[in-house]
Tab-separated table of C-alpha atoms in Angstrom:
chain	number	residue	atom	x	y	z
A	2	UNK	CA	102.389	113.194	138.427
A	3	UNK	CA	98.189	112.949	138.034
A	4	UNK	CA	96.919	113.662	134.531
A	5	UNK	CA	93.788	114.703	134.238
A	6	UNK	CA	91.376	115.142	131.085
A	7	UNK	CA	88.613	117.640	130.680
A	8	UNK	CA	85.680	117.963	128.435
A	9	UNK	CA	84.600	121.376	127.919
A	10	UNK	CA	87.640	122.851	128.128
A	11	UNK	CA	87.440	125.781	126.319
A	12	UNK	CA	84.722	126.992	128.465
A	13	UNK	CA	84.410	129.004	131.473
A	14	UNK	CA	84.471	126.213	134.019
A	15	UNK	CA	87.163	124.547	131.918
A	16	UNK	CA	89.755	127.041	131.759
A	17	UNK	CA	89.682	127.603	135.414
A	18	UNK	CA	89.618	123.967	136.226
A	19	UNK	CA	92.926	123.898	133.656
A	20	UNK	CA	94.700	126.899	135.341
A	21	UNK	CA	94.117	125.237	138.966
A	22	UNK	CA	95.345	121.695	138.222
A	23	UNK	CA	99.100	123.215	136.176
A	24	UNK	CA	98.989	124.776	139.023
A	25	UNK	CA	98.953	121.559	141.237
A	26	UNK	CA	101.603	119.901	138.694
A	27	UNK	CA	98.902	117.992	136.576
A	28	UNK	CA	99.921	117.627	133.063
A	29	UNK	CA	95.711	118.204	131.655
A	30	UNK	CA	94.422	117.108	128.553
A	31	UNK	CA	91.389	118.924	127.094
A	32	UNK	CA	88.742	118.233	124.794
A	33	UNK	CA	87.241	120.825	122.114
A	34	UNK	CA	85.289	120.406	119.384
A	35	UNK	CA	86.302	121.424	116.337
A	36	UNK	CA	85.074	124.264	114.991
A	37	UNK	CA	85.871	126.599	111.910
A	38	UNK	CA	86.309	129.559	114.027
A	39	UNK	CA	88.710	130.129	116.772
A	40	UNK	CA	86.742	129.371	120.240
A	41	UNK	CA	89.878	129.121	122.706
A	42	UNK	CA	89.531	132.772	123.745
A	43	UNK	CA	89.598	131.191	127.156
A	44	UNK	CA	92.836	129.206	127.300
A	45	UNK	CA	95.230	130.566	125.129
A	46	UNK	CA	97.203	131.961	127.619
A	47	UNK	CA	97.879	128.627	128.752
A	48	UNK	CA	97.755	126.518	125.355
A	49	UNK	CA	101.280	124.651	124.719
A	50	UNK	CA	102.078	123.355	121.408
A	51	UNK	CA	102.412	119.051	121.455
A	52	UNK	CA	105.536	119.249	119.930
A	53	UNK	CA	107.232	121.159	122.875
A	54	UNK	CA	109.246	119.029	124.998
A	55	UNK	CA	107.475	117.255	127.690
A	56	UNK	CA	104.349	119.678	127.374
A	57	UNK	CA	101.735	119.817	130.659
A	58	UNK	CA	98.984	121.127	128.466
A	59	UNK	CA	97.231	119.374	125.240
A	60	UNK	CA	94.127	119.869	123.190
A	61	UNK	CA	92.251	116.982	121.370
A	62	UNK	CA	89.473	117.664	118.688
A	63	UNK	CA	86.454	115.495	120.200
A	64	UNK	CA	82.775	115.713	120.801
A	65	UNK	CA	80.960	113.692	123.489
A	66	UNK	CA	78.253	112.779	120.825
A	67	UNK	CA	80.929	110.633	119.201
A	68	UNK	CA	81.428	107.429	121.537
A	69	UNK	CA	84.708	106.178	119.459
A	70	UNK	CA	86.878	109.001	119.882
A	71	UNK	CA	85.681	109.773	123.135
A	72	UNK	CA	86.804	106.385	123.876
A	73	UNK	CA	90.211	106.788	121.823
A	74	UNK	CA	91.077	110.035	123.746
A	75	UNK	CA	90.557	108.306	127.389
A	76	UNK	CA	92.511	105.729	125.801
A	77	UNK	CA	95.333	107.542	124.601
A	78	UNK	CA	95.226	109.705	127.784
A	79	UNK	CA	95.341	107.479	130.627
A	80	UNK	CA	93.465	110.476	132.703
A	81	UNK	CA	93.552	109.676	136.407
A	82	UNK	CA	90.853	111.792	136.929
A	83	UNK	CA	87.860	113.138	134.190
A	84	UNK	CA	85.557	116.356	134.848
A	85	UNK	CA	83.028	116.267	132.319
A	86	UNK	CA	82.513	119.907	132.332
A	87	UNK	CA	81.221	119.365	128.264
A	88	UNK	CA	77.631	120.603	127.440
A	89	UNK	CA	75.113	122.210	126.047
A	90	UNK	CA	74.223	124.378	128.919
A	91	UNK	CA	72.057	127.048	128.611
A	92	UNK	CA	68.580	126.506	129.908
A	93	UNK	CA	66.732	129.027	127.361
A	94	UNK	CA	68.335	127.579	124.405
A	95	UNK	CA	67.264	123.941	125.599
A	96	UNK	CA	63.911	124.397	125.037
A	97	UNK	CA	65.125	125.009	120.977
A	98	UNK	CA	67.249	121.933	120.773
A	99	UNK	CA	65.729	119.719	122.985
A	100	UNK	CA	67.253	116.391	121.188
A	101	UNK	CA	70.565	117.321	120.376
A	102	UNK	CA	70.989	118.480	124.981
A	103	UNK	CA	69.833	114.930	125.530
A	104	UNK	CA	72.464	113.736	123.001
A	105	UNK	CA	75.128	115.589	124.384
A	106	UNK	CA	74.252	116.480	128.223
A	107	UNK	CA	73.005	112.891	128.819
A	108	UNK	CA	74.197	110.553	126.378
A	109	UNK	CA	77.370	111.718	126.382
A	110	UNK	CA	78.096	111.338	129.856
A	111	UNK	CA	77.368	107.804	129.323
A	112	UNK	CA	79.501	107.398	126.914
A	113	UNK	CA	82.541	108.316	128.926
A	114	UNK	CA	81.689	106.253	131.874
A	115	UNK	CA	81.424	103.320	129.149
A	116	UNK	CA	84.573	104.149	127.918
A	117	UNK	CA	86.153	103.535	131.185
A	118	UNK	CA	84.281	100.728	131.583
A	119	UNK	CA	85.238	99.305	128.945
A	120	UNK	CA	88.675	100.105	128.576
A	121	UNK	CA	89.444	98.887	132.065
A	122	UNK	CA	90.661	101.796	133.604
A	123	UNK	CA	87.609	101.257	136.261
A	124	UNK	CA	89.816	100.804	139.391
A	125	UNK	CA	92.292	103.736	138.132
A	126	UNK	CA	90.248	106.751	136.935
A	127	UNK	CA	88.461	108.724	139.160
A	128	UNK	CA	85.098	110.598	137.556
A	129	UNK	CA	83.522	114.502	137.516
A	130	UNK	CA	79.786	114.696	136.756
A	131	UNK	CA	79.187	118.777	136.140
A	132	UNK	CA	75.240	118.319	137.779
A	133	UNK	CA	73.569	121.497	138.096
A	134	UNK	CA	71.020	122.844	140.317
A	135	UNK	CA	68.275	122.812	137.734
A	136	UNK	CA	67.804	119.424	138.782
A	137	UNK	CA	65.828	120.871	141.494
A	138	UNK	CA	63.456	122.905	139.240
A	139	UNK	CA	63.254	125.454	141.877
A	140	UNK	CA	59.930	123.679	143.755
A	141	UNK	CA	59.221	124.015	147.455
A	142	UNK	CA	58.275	121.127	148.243
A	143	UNK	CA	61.787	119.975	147.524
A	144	UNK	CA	63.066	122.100	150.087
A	145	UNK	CA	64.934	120.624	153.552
A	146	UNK	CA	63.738	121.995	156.748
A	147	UNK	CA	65.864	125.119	156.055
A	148	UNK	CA	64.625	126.276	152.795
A	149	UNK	CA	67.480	125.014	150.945
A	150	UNK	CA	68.339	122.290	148.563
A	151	UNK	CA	70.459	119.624	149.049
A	152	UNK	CA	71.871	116.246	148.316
A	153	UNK	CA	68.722	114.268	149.912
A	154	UNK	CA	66.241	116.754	148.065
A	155	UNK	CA	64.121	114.888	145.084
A	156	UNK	CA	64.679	116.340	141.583
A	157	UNK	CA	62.188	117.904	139.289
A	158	UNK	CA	63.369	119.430	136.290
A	159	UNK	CA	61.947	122.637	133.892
A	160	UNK	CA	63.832	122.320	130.953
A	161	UNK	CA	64.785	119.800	128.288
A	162	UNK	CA	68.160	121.286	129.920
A	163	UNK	CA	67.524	119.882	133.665
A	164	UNK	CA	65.867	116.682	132.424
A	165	UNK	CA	68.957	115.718	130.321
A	166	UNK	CA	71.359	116.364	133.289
A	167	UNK	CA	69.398	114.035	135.314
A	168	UNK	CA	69.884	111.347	133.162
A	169	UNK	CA	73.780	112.628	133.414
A	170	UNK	CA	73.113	112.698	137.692
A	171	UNK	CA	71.358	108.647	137.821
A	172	UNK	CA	74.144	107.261	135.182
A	173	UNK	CA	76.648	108.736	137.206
A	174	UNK	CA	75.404	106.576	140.485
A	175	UNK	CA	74.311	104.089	138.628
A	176	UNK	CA	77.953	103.564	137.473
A	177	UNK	CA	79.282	104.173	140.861
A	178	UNK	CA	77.092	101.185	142.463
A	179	UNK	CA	77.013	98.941	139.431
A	180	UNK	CA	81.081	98.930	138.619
A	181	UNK	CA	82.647	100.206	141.839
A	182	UNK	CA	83.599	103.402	140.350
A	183	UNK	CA	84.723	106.544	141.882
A	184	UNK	CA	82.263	108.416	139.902
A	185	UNK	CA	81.164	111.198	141.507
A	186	UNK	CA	78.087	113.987	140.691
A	187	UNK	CA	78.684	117.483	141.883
A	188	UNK	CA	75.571	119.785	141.988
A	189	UNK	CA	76.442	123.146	140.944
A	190	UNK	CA	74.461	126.137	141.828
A	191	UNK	CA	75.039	128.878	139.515
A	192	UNK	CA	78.332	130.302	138.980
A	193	UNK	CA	79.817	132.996	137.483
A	194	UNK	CA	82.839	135.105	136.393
A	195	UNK	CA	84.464	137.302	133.781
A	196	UNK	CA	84.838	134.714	131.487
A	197	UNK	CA	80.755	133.557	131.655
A	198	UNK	CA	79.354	133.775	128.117
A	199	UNK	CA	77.986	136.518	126.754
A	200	UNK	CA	74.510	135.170	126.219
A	201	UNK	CA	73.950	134.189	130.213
A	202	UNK	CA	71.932	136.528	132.343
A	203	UNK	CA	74.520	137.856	134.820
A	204	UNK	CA	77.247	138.517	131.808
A	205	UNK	CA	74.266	140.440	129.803
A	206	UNK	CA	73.778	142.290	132.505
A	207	UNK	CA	77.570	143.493	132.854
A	208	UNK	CA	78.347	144.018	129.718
A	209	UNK	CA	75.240	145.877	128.739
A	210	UNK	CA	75.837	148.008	132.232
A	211	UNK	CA	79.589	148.535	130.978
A	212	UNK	CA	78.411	149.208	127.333
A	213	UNK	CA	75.700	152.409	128.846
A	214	UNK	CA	78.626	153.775	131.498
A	215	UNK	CA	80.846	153.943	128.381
A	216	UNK	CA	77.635	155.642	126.389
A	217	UNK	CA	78.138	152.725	123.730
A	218	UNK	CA	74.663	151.822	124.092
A	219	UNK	CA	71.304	153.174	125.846
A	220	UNK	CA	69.492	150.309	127.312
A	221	UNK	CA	68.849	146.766	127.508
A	222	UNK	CA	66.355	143.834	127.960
A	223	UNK	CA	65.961	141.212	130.356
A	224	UNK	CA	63.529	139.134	131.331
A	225	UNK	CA	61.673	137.712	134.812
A	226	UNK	CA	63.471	140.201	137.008
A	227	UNK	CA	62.137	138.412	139.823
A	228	UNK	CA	64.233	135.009	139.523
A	229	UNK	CA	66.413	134.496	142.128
A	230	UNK	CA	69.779	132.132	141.904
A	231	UNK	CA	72.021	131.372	144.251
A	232	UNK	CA	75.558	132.777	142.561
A	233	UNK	CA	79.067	131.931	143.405
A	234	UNK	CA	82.174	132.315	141.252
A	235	UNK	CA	83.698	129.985	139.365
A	236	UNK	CA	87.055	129.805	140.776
A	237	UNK	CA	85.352	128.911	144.190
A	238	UNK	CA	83.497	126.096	141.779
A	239	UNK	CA	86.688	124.417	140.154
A	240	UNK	CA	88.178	124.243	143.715
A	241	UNK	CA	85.595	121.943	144.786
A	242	UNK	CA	85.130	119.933	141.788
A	243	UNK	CA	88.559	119.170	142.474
A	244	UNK	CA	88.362	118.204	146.553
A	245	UNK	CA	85.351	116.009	145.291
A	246	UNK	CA	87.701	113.526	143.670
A	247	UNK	CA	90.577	114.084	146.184
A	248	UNK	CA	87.364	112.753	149.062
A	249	UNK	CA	88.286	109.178	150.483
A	250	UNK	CA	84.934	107.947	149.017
A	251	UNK	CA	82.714	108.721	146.106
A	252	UNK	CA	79.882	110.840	147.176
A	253	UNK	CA	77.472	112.919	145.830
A	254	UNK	CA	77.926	117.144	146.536
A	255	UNK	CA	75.703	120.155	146.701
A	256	UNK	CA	78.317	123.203	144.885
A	257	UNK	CA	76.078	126.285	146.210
A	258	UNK	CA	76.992	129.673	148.513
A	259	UNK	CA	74.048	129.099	150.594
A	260	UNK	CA	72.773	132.654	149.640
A	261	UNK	CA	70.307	134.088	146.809
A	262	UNK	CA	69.987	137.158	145.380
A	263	UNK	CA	67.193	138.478	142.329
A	264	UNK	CA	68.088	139.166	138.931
A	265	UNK	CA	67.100	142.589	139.815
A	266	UNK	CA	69.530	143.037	142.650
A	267	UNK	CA	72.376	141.737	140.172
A	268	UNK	CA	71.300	144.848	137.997
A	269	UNK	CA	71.558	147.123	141.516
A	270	UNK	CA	74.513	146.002	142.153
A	271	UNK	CA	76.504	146.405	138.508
A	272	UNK	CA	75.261	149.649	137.914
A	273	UNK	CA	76.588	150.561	141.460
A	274	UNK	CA	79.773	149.565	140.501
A	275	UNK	CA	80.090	152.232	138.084
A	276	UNK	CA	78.508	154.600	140.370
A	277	UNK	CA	74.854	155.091	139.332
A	278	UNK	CA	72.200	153.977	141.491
A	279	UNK	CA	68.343	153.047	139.568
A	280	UNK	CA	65.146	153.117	140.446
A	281	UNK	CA	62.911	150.205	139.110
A	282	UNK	CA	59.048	151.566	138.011
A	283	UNK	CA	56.048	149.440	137.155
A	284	UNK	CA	55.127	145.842	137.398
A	285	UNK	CA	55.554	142.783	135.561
A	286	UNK	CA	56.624	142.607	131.364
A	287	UNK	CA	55.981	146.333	132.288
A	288	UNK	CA	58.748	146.978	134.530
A	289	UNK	CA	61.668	149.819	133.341
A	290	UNK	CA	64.781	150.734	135.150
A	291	UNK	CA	65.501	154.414	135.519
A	292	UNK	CA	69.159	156.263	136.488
A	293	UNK	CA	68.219	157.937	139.632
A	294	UNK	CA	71.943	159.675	139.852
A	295	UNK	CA	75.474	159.009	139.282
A	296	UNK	CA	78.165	159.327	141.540
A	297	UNK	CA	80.979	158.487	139.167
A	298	UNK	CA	82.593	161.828	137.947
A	299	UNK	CA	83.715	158.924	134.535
A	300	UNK	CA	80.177	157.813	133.859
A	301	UNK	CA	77.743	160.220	133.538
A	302	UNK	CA	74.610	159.677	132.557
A	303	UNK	CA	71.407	161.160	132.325
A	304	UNK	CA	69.063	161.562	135.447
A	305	UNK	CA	66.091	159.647	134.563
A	306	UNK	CA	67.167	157.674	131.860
A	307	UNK	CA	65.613	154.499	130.819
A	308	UNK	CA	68.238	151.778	131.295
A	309	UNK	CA	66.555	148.896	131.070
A	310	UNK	CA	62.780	147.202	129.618
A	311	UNK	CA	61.746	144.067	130.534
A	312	UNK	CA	61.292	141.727	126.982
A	313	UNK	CA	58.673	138.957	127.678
A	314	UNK	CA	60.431	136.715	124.685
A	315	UNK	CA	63.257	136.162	127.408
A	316	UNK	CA	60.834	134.274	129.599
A	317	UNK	CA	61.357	130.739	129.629
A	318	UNK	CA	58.234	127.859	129.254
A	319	UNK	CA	58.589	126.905	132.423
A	320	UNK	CA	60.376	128.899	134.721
A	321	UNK	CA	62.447	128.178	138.023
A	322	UNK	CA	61.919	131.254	140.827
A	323	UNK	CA	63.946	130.540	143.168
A	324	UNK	CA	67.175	128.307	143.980
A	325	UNK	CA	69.619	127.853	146.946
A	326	UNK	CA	72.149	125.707	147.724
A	327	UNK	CA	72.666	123.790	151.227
A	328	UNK	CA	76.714	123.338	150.871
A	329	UNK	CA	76.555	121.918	155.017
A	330	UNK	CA	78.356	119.111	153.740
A	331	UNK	CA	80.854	120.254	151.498
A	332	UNK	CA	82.232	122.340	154.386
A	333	UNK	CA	81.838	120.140	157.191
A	334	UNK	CA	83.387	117.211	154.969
A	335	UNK	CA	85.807	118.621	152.870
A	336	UNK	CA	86.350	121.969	154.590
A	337	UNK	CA	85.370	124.012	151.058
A	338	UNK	CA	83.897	127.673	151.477
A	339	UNK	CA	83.466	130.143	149.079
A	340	UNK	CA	85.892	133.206	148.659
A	341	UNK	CA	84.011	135.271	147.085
A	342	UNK	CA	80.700	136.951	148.120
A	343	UNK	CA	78.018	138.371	145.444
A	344	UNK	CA	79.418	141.895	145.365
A	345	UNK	CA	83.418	140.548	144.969
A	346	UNK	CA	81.730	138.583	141.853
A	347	UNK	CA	80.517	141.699	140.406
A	348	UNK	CA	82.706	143.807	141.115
A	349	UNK	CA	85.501	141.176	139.114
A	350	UNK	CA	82.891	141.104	136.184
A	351	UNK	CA	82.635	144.847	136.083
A	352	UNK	CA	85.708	145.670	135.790
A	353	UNK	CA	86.550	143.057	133.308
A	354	UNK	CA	83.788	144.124	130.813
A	355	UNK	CA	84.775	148.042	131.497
A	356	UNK	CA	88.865	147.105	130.621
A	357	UNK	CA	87.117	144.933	127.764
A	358	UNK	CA	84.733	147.703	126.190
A	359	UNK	CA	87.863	150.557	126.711
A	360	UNK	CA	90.433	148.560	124.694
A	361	UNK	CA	88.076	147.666	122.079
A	362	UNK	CA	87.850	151.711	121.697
A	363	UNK	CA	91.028	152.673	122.002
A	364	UNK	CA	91.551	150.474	119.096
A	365	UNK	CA	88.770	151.470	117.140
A	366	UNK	CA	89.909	155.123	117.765
């Protein structure tokens, strides 16, 4: 029976990752940090107390900016295979907190491959990077032939964010080639489901859709509506992380659905799920969304009704347009393909924040 560990469990990536590998008869140990408020919204439908007999699922209070208990936990664990899913990922908020990302996003990813370095456990546990496509920075001339990124395209980073993974990326090899570790980076394009956090773009844009169907709010702000990203859902995500370590060899892997879509499509598309089609007006930090009609006989609202303002404090420094995954050899290698299309993702993350807003009346009623 495999055991695996996982840093950033409690997170969206996390708790998938944990549901899949029970699933495959892993016992999994996860890391959280500790916290004075309950954060394990995600996994407590899955949390087992240690003092149950034999139990397949454990927490352990950790941070990856702490190399000693980092090290005690892989110690103590014996994890035949780490994802180091743990980090301070969101690209706005990197710009705020530039030193503690590099502390945690790069640093601490060293400090787990040290760990099994040192502890010996070189030739026995296999290693998840969580890389990200902001490695890329979103510049043509990184671009194959095809217009996509992949695993041969050079890096070039916008964010404190995107610099600190690439530290995360070049340890990783470095490891690999150095030690003879099965250390492996996987580049993940961005991906997203129900349980995304409430402060990323595509969950801000369900919830506040959800929120003005329910007529529990009025509108919302966003910011450069004309970023595109290349979305996927998680589920689709965990899957490969996992066939990356199950590979013969480590290798490096692109995580993308070879597809991209604008933030103002995303918009389209969640308000169509509830049955209103908009109409975007004007240009730039002066752009509005309008209701143009509704077709749901559950959510009316107005005809011509301002929905959404574009904020120009939601811009980032330096922003990435446009990124798109090349996931050639993920499928050709590893036979991975995604199961869910953009509007399947939507649609799961619509109807999850419409359940969610519902119940939260009915109990306030």
């Amino acid at each position: 029976m495999k055991v695996a560990l996982i840093t950033g469990i409690t997170g969206q990536d996390g708790s998938y990752l944990a549901e899949f590998l029970l699933a495959k008869g892993y016992t999994v140990h996860g890391v959280k940090r500790r916290s004075s408020s309950f954060n394990t919204e995600r996994i407590d439908h899955i949390y087992q107390d240690k003092h149950e007999e034999n139990p397949k699922f454990i927490l352990h209070y950790g941070d990856l900016t702490d190399s000693m208990n980092i090290t005690k936990i892989i110690r103590d664990c014996r994890p035949d295979e780490i994802y180091n899913l743990g980090a301070m990922s969101h690209v706005k908020v990197s710009f705020e907190i530039p030193e503690y990302v590099a502390n945690v996003d790069a640093i601490g990813t060293l400090r787990i491959l040290e760990a099994v370095r040192l502890l010996g456990f070189e030739k026995k546990t296999k290693i998840y990077q969580a890389s990200t496509s902001e490695l890329y920075g979103g510049m043509n001339c990184n671009k194959n032939i095809n217009g996509f990124y992949d695993e041969n395209s050079p890096f070039y980073p916008r964010s404190p964010y995107g610099v600190a993974k690439i530290y995360g990326y070049w340890i990783t090899k470095n490891y690999r080639e150095a030690y003879n570790m099965f250390a492996c980076n996987g580049i993940l394009f961005n991906h997203e489901s129900p349980r995304r956090g409430e402060t990323f773009v595509t969950r801000k844009i369900t919830r506040a859709v959800s929120k003005i169907a329910l007529g529990k709010k009025d509108k919302f702000f966003l910011g450069n509506l004309d970023a595109k990203r290349d979305w996927g859902h998680a589920k689709d995500y965990v899957r490969m992380m996992w066939m990356i370590l199950q590979a013969k060899v480590p290798e490096d892997w692109v995580i993308a659905t070879g597809k991209t879509t604008s933030v103002r499509k995303f918009v389209e598309l969640a308000f169509r799920e509830v049955g209103i089609d908009i109409e975007f007006q004007g240009n730039g930090i002066n752009e509005k969304a309008f209701v143009l009609n509704c077709n749901n006989p559950e959510y009316q609202i107005e005809i011509g009704k301002e929905v959404l303002s574009v904020d120009p404090e939601y811009f980032r420094p330096t922003e990435v347009d446009l990124l798109i995954g090349d996931n050639s050899k993920a499928k050709e290698k590893l036979g991975w393909q995604p199961e869910f299309d953009l509007e399947s993702l939507v649609k799961d993350m619509m109807q999850s924040d419409l359940k969610l807003f519902k119940n939260r009346e009915d109990y306030e009623n």
